Coordinates of C-alpha atoms in Angstrom, one line a residue:
X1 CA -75.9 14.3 171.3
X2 CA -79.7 12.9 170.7
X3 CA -77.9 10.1 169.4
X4 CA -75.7 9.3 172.1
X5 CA -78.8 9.7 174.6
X6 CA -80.5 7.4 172.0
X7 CA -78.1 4.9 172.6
X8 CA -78.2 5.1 176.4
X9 CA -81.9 4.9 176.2
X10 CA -81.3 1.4 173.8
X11 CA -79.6 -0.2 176.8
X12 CA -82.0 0.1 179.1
X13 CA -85.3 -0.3 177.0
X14 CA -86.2 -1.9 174.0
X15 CA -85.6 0.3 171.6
X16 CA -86.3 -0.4 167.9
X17 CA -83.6 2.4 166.7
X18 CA -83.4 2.9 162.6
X19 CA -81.6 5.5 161.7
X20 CA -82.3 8.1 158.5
X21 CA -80.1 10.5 157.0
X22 CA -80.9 14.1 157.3
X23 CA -78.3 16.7 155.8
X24 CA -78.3 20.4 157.4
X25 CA -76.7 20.8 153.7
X26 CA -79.8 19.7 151.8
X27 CA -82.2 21.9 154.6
X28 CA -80.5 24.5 154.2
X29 CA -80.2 24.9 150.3
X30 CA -80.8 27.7 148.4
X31 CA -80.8 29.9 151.5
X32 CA -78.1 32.7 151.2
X33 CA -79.0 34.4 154.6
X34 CA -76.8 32.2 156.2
X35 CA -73.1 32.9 158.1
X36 CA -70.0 32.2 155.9
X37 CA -69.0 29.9 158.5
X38 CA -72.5 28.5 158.3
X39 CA -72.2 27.9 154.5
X40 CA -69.1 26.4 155.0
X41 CA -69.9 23.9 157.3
X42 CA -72.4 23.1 155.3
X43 CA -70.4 22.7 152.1
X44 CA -68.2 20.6 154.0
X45 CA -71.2 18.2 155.2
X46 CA -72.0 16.8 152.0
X47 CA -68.9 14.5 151.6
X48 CA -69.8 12.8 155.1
X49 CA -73.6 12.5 154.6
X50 CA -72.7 11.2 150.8
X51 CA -70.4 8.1 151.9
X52 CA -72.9 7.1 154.8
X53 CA -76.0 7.1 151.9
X54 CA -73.3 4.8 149.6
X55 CA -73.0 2.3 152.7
X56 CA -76.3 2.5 153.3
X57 CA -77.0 1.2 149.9
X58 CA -74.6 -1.2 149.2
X59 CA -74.3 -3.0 152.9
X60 CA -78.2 -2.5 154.3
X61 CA -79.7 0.2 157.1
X62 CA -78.0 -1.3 159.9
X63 CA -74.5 -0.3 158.7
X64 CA -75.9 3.5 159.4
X65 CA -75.9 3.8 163.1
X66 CA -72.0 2.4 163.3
X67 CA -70.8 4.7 160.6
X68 CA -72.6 7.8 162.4
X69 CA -71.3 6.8 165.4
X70 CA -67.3 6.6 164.3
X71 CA -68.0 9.8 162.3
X72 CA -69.1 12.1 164.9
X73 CA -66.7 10.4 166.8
X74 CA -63.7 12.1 164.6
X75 CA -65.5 15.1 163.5
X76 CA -67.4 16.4 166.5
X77 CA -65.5 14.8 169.6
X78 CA -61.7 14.9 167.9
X79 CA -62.8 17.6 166.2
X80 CA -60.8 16.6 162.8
X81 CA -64.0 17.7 160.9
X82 CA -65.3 15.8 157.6
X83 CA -61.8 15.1 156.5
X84 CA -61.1 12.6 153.9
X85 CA -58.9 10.6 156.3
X86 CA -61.4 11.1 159.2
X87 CA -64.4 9.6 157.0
X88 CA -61.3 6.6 156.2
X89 CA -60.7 5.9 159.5
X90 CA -64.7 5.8 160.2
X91 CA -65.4 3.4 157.6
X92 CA -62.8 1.2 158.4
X93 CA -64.1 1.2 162.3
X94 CA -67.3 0.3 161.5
X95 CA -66.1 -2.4 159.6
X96 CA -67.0 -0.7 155.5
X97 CA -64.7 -0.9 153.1
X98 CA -62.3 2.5 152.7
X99 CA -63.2 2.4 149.0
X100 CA -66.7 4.0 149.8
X101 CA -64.6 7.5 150.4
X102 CA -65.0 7.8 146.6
X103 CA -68.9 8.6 147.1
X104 CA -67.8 11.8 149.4
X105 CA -67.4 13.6 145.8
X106 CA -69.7 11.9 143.9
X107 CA -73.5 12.4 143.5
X108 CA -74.9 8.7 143.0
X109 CA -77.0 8.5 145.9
X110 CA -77.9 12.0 145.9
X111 CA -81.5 11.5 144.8
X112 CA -82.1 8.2 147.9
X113 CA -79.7 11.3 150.3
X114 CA -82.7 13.6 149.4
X115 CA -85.3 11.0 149.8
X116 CA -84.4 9.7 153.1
X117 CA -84.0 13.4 154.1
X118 CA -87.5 14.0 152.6
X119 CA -88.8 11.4 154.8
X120 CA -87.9 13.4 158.5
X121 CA -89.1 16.6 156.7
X122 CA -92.7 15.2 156.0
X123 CA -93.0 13.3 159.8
X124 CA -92.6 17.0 161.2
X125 CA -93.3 19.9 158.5
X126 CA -91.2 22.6 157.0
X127 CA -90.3 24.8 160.0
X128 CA -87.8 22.4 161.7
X129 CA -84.4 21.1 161.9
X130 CA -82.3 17.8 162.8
X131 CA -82.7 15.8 164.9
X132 CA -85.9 14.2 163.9
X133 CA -87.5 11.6 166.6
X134 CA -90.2 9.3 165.8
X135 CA -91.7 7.1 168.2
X136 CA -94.7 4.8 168.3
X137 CA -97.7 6.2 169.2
X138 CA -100.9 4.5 171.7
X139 CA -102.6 3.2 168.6
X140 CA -99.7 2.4 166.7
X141 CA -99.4 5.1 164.6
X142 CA -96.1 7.5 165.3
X143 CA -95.5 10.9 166.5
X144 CA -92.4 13.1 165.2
X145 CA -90.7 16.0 166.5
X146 CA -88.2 18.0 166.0
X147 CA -85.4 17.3 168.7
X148 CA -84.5 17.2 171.3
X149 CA -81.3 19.1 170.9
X150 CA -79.7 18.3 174.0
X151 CA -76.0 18.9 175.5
X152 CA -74.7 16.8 177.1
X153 CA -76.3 13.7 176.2
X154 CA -78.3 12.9 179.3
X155 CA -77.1 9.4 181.2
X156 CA -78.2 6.7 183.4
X157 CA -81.7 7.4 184.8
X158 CA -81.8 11.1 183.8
X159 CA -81.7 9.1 179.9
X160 CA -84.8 6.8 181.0
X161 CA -86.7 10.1 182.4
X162 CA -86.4 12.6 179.8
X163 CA -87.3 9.2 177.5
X164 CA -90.5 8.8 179.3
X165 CA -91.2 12.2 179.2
X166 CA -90.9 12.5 175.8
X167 CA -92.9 9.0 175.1
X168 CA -95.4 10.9 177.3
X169 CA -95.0 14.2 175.0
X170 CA -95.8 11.9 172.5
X171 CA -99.1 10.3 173.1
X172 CA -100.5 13.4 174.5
X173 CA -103.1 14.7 171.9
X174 CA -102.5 18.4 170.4
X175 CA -99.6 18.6 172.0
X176 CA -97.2 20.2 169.2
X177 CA -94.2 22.3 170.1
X178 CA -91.5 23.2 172.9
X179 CA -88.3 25.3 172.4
X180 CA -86.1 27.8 173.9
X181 CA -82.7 29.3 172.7
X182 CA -79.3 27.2 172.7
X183 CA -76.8 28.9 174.5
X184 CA -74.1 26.1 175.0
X185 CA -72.4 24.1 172.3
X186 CA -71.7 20.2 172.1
X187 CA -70.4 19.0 175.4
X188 CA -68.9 15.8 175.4
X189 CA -68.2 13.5 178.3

């Protein structure tokens, strides 16, 4: 959903969007106090997050945010989940060759996964999740946070004002943290 809202933003501002990968599976590892449904969701992420990391590598960054895009398009808002012929059918909308479904399986880009997931981790400490937002800051440095986990994605000007806000959230010294529980799901329009 922050990447649909992300998107909305992008039309209306100019927006210098790169997108990382971040896996819930690598964030998660090790941790056993999870939900079996949890774990298996998570089991199930690696083949998605693997083939986007391959095209990543072999076709540049800007193949990411397409891929993504056609992905959570069959997983979240079909709801075919990471199947082999739903990360096929992504690939060949965003133009990338169907071969790259052999890297769902494989571990080649495993370490530059872990990396690039490393990355988000260190803009916003231990203690958080995905998203990760990073925007510039007053002085040109960048600010990070964790979020924001929003459903539905906001549209139109509601998109432009919770971006300012945030820009604002941003640039505003000390300021660190908000959060409340989730109680809704995904919604899609």
């Amino acid at each position: 959903m922050t990447s649909r809202w992300l998107l909305e933003v992008a039309e209306r501002r100019a927006l210098d969007i790169r997108w990382h990968i971040m896996s819930l599976a690598v964030l998660n590892e090790g941790r056993e106090d999870l939900p079996e449904r949890y774990q298996r969701l998570l089991t199930e992420g690696w083949a998605p997050v693997r083939v986007v990391i391959a095209a990543q590598q072999k076709y540049g960054p800007e193949v990411t945010g397409r891929l993504y895009t056609a992905l959570g398009e069959r997983i979240h808002r079909q709801g075919t989940g990471p199947s082999r012929a739903a990360i096929t059918e992504a690939l060949e909308e965003a133009g990338l060759s169907p071969d790259l479904i052999q890297y769902a399986e494989l571990d080649t880009y495993d370490r530059e996964l872990r990396a690039s997931h490393q990355e988000g981790i260190d803009r916003v400490g231990q203690e958080v999740g995905t998203p990760v937002i990073s925007l510039p800051g007053p002085d040109g440095t960048s600010t990070a946070f964790f979020g924001p986990v929003l459903t539905p994605a906001p549209r139109g000007q509601e998109a432009l004002r919770l971006w300012d806000g945030l820009v604002l959230l941003a640039a505003t010294p000390g300021f660190y943290e908000l959060k409340r529980s989730r109680t809704q799901g995904p919604v899609f329009d």
